[in-house]
C-alpha cells in the first residue's frame, strides 16, 4: 500500500511550505524509501514469528521459501535500509530511525511475554502498539521535518502526529480482527486472540471485570471447543468493540490537533484525510 512513505512525503511538503518552499529534497525522498524498506523487513520477520501463511490474502515469504530464507530476507532489507540511512549524513535522523528498529524488537518481546495476560492494561497495550506500529510513522514524520529545517516545536508536533496516527491505525487493525471476515482480513478471524495476543477490544472488557472472559483466556487459554467464539461474543456483548473505537478516535483527534501548526495547503488536507481514512475502516 506504501502508506508510510506517502505520509513522510506529505509531511515533507507541508513543512517545507512553512518556510515558503514547494519542492521536497532528495533527502526527503530517500527517507520515504527507507521507511518502506524498514516496514517491509518488519513484515517479513513478523510472519516468521507469528507462523503466518497469508498476508493480505497472499502467501508469505516464510510459507513459500521457509524460515531460513525469510529471516535472511528480512535481515537483508534491514541492512540495506541502514546503509541508505547512514548515507543521509544526518545524525538526528540516523538516531531516530535506528531507534525504530530497536523498537520493533521491543514490541515483539513485549507481545511474546504477555500472551494470555489478562492483567494487561491499556497503557501497556499502547506501549506495545507504539513499538510495533507507531514508532516508525512517528520517526519518519519527525525526520521529514528535520530535513525541512523545522524548529524543535514543529518537529515535536510532527512526531506527535505520526505517533497518534500510528496508534489509531493499530487499534483499528485490532478491532478489524474481531469484526471482519477471513476473506476481508486475508487471515482467519480472531487469529490474534486465538494466539493469546490480547488487544484493545478484549482488554477494555477485561478491565471492566468480566470474569467469564478472564477464565476463558487465563485458565482455558481458548483450548476447549467453541471457546474462541464465546470469547469473541463476550467482547461484542460487553461493548469492547465500541470502547476500542472510542480509543482509536481519541488518538485520531490528537493527531489532527498536531497538524494545526501547518499552513493551509493541499498536503495538510491530505494528512487530515489520512486520519479519516484510518478511522473510516471502523465505521
Coordinates of C-alpha atoms in Angstrom, one line a residue:
X1 CA 0.0 0.0 0.0
X2 CA 3.0 2.3 0.6
X3 CA 1.1 4.4 3.1
X4 CA 4.1 5.1 5.3
X5 CA 6.3 6.7 2.6
X6 CA 3.3 8.7 1.4
X7 CA 2.9 10.1 4.9
X8 CA 6.6 11.0 5.1
X9 CA 6.4 12.9 1.7
X10 CA 3.2 14.7 2.7
X11 CA 4.8 15.9 6.0
X12 CA 7.9 16.9 4.0
X13 CA 5.9 19.0 1.6
X14 CA 3.7 20.6 4.2
X15 CA 6.6 21.5 6.5
X16 CA 8.6 23.0 3.6
X17 CA 5.6 25.3 3.0
X18 CA 6.1 26.7 6.5
X19 CA 9.1 28.4 5.0
X20 CA 7.7 29.3 1.6
X21 CA 9.3 26.4 -0.2
X22 CA 7.5 24.0 -2.5
X23 CA 9.8 21.1 -3.6
X24 CA 10.9 18.3 -1.3
X25 CA 14.6 17.5 -1.2
X26 CA 16.4 14.3 -2.3
X27 CA 16.8 13.5 1.4
X28 CA 13.1 13.5 1.9
X29 CA 12.6 11.1 -1.0
X30 CA 15.3 8.7 0.3
X31 CA 13.8 8.9 3.8
X32 CA 10.4 7.8 2.4
X33 CA 12.1 4.9 0.6
X34 CA 14.0 3.8 3.8
X35 CA 10.7 3.9 5.7
X36 CA 9.1 1.4 3.3
X37 CA 12.1 -0.8 3.3
X38 CA 12.1 -1.0 7.1
X39 CA 8.4 -1.6 7.2
X40 CA 8.7 -4.5 4.7
X41 CA 11.6 -6.0 6.6
X42 CA 9.5 -6.0 9.8
X43 CA 6.6 -7.7 8.0
X44 CA 8.8 -10.5 6.7
X45 CA 10.1 -11.1 10.2
X46 CA 6.6 -10.8 11.8
X47 CA 5.3 -13.6 9.5
X48 CA 8.1 -15.9 10.8
X49 CA 7.4 -15.1 14.4
X50 CA 3.6 -15.5 14.0
X51 CA 4.0 -18.5 11.7
X52 CA 1.6 -16.8 9.2
X53 CA 0.8 -18.5 5.9
X54 CA -1.0 -15.5 4.5
X55 CA -0.7 -11.7 4.5
X56 CA -3.4 -9.7 2.8
X57 CA -4.5 -12.8 1.0
X58 CA -1.1 -13.6 -0.4
X59 CA 1.4 -16.3 0.6
X60 CA 4.2 -15.0 2.9
X61 CA 7.9 -15.3 2.2
X62 CA 8.1 -17.7 5.2
X63 CA 5.4 -20.0 3.7
X64 CA 6.9 -20.0 0.2
X65 CA 10.6 -20.4 1.0
X66 CA 10.9 -21.4 4.6
X67 CA 12.0 -19.8 7.8
X68 CA 15.7 -19.5 6.9
X69 CA 15.2 -17.6 3.7
X70 CA 12.5 -15.3 5.3
X71 CA 14.8 -14.4 8.2
X72 CA 17.7 -13.7 5.9
X73 CA 15.5 -11.7 3.5
X74 CA 14.3 -9.5 6.4
X75 CA 17.9 -9.1 7.7
X76 CA 18.9 -8.0 4.2
X77 CA 16.2 -5.4 4.0
X78 CA 17.2 -4.0 7.4
X79 CA 20.8 -3.9 6.4
X80 CA 20.1 -2.2 3.2
X81 CA 17.9 0.4 4.9
X82 CA 20.7 1.0 7.4
X83 CA 23.2 1.6 4.6
X84 CA 20.9 4.1 2.9
X85 CA 20.2 5.7 6.3
X86 CA 23.9 6.3 7.0
X87 CA 24.2 7.9 3.6
X88 CA 21.7 10.6 4.6
X89 CA 24.5 12.1 6.7
X90 CA 22.2 13.5 9.4
X91 CA 22.9 12.2 12.9
X92 CA 19.4 13.2 14.3
X93 CA 17.6 11.2 11.6
X94 CA 20.0 8.3 11.9
X95 CA 19.3 8.1 15.7
X96 CA 15.6 8.4 15.1
X97 CA 15.3 5.7 12.5
X98 CA 17.8 3.4 14.2
X99 CA 15.6 3.5 17.4
X100 CA 12.7 2.3 15.3
X101 CA 14.5 -1.0 14.5
X102 CA 15.2 -1.5 18.3
X103 CA 11.5 -0.6 19.0
X104 CA 10.4 -3.4 16.7
X105 CA 12.3 -5.9 18.7
X106 CA 11.0 -4.4 22.0
X107 CA 7.4 -4.7 20.6
X108 CA 7.8 -8.4 19.6
X109 CA 9.4 -9.3 23.0
X110 CA 6.6 -7.4 24.9
X111 CA 4.0 -9.3 22.8
X112 CA 5.6 -12.7 23.3
X113 CA 6.0 -12.2 27.0
X114 CA 2.4 -11.1 27.5
X115 CA 0.4 -13.8 25.7
X116 CA -2.9 -14.6 27.5
X117 CA -2.0 -11.8 30.1
X118 CA -5.5 -10.9 31.4
X119 CA -4.0 -8.2 33.5
X120 CA -2.8 -6.2 30.5
X121 CA -3.6 -2.5 30.9
X122 CA -4.5 -0.1 28.2
X123 CA -1.2 1.8 28.8
X124 CA 0.9 -1.4 28.4
X125 CA -1.1 -2.2 25.2
X126 CA -0.4 1.3 23.8
X127 CA 3.3 1.0 24.6
X128 CA 3.4 -2.3 22.7
X129 CA 1.4 -0.8 19.8
X130 CA 3.8 2.2 19.7
X131 CA 6.8 -0.1 19.4
X132 CA 5.3 -2.3 16.8
X133 CA 3.5 0.3 14.6
X134 CA 3.6 3.9 15.7
X135 CA 7.3 4.3 16.2
X136 CA 8.2 4.1 12.5
X137 CA 5.5 6.5 11.5
X138 CA 6.4 9.0 14.2
X139 CA 10.1 8.8 13.5
X140 CA 9.6 9.3 9.7
X141 CA 7.3 12.3 10.3
X142 CA 9.8 14.0 12.6
X143 CA 12.7 13.1 10.2
X144 CA 10.8 14.7 7.4
X145 CA 10.5 17.9 9.5
X146 CA 14.3 17.7 10.3
X147 CA 15.1 17.8 6.6
X148 CA 12.7 20.8 6.2
X149 CA 14.8 22.6 8.8
X150 CA 11.9 23.0 11.2
X151 CA 12.0 24.3 14.8
X152 CA 12.1 21.9 17.7
X153 CA 8.4 22.6 18.4
X154 CA 7.4 21.9 14.8
X155 CA 9.4 18.6 14.8
X156 CA 7.8 17.5 18.0
X157 CA 4.3 18.1 16.7
X158 CA 5.0 16.1 13.5
X159 CA 6.3 13.3 15.7
X160 CA 3.1 13.5 17.8
X161 CA 1.0 13.4 14.6
X162 CA 2.8 10.2 13.4
X163 CA 2.6 8.6 16.9
X164 CA -1.1 9.1 17.3
X165 CA -1.9 8.2 13.7
X166 CA 0.1 5.0 14.2
X167 CA -1.7 4.2 17.5
X168 CA -5.1 4.8 15.9
X169 CA -4.1 2.6 12.9
X170 CA -3.0 -0.3 15.2
X171 CA -6.2 0.0 17.4
X172 CA -8.3 -0.1 14.2
X173 CA -6.4 -3.1 12.9
X174 CA -7.0 -4.9 16.2
X175 CA -10.8 -4.1 16.0
X176 CA -10.9 -5.5 12.5
X177 CA -9.5 -8.8 13.7
X178 CA -12.9 -9.1 15.5
X179 CA -15.2 -7.6 13.0
X180 CA -14.1 -8.6 9.5
X181 CA -14.4 -11.9 7.7
X182 CA -11.4 -14.1 6.8
X183 CA -11.9 -13.0 3.2
X184 CA -11.7 -9.3 4.2
X185 CA -8.8 -9.8 6.6
X186 CA -6.7 -12.2 4.4
X187 CA -6.2 -14.3 7.6
X188 CA -8.5 -16.2 10.0
X189 CA -10.9 -14.1 12.0
X190 CA -9.9 -13.7 15.7
X191 CA -6.4 -15.0 14.9
X192 CA -4.8 -12.5 17.3
X193 CA -7.0 -13.5 20.2
X194 CA -6.6 -17.2 19.4
X195 CA -2.8 -16.9 19.6
X196 CA -3.0 -15.2 23.0
X197 CA -2.4 -11.6 21.8
X198 CA -5.0 -9.7 23.8
X199 CA -5.7 -6.4 22.2
X200 CA -7.8 -3.3 22.9
X201 CA -11.4 -4.7 22.5
X202 CA -10.7 -7.6 24.9
X203 CA -8.5 -5.5 27.3
X204 CA -11.3 -3.0 27.7
X205 CA -13.8 -5.7 28.6
X206 CA -11.4 -7.4 31.0
X207 CA -10.6 -4.1 32.7
X208 CA -14.3 -3.9 33.4
X209 CA -14.1 -7.1 35.4
X210 CA -15.6 -9.7 33.0
X211 CA -14.8 -13.0 34.9
X212 CA -16.0 -15.3 32.2
X213 CA -13.7 -13.8 29.6
X214 CA -10.9 -13.8 32.1
X215 CA -11.4 -17.6 32.7
X216 CA -11.5 -18.4 29.0
X217 CA -8.2 -16.6 28.4
X218 CA -6.3 -17.3 31.6
X219 CA -7.4 -20.8 32.7
X220 CA -8.7 -22.3 29.4
X221 CA -6.4 -20.4 27.0
X222 CA -9.1 -20.9 24.4
X223 CA -8.3 -24.6 24.1
X224 CA -11.8 -26.0 24.6
X225 CA -14.2 -26.3 21.7
X226 CA -16.1 -23.1 21.0
X227 CA -14.1 -21.1 23.5
X228 CA -12.8 -18.7 20.9
X229 CA -16.2 -18.0 19.5
X230 CA -17.6 -17.5 23.1
X231 CA -14.7 -15.1 23.9
X232 CA -15.4 -13.0 20.8
X233 CA -19.1 -12.9 21.6
X234 CA -18.3 -11.7 25.1
X235 CA -16.2 -8.9 23.7
X236 CA -19.1 -7.8 21.4
X237 CA -21.8 -8.1 24.0
X238 CA -19.8 -6.1 26.6
X239 CA -19.1 -3.2 24.2
X240 CA -15.4 -4.0 23.7
X241 CA -15.6 -3.0 20.1
X242 CA -17.3 0.3 20.7
X243 CA -14.9 1.2 23.5
X244 CA -11.9 0.4 21.3
X245 CA -13.4 2.6 18.5
X246 CA -13.6 5.5 21.0
X247 CA -9.9 4.9 21.9
X248 CA -9.0 4.9 18.2
X249 CA -11.0 8.2 17.6
X250 CA -9.3 9.8 20.6
X251 CA -5.8 9.2 19.1
X252 CA -7.1 10.3 15.7
X253 CA -8.2 13.6 17.2
X254 CA -4.9 14.1 18.9
X255 CA -3.2 13.5 15.5
X256 CA -5.4 16.2 13.9
X257 CA -4.6 18.7 16.7
X258 CA -0.9 18.3 15.9
X259 CA -1.5 19.4 12.3
X260 CA -2.7 22.9 13.4
X261 CA 0.9 24.2 13.2
X262 CA 1.0 23.6 9.4
X263 CA -0.1 26.2 6.9
X264 CA -3.4 25.6 5.0
X265 CA -2.3 23.6 1.9
X266 CA -3.3 20.5 -0.1
X267 CA -0.7 18.4 1.8
X268 CA -2.2 19.4 5.2
X269 CA -5.6 18.4 3.9
X270 CA -4.2 15.0 2.8
X271 CA -2.7 14.4 6.2
X272 CA -6.1 15.1 7.7
X273 CA -7.7 12.7 5.3
X274 CA -5.2 10.1 6.3
X275 CA -6.7 10.2 9.8
X276 CA -10.2 10.0 8.3
X277 CA -9.1 7.0 6.2
X278 CA -7.8 5.1 9.2
X279 CA -11.0 5.8 11.2
X280 CA -13.3 5.1 8.3
X281 CA -12.3 1.5 8.4
X282 CA -14.3 1.0 11.6
X283 CA -17.4 2.9 10.6

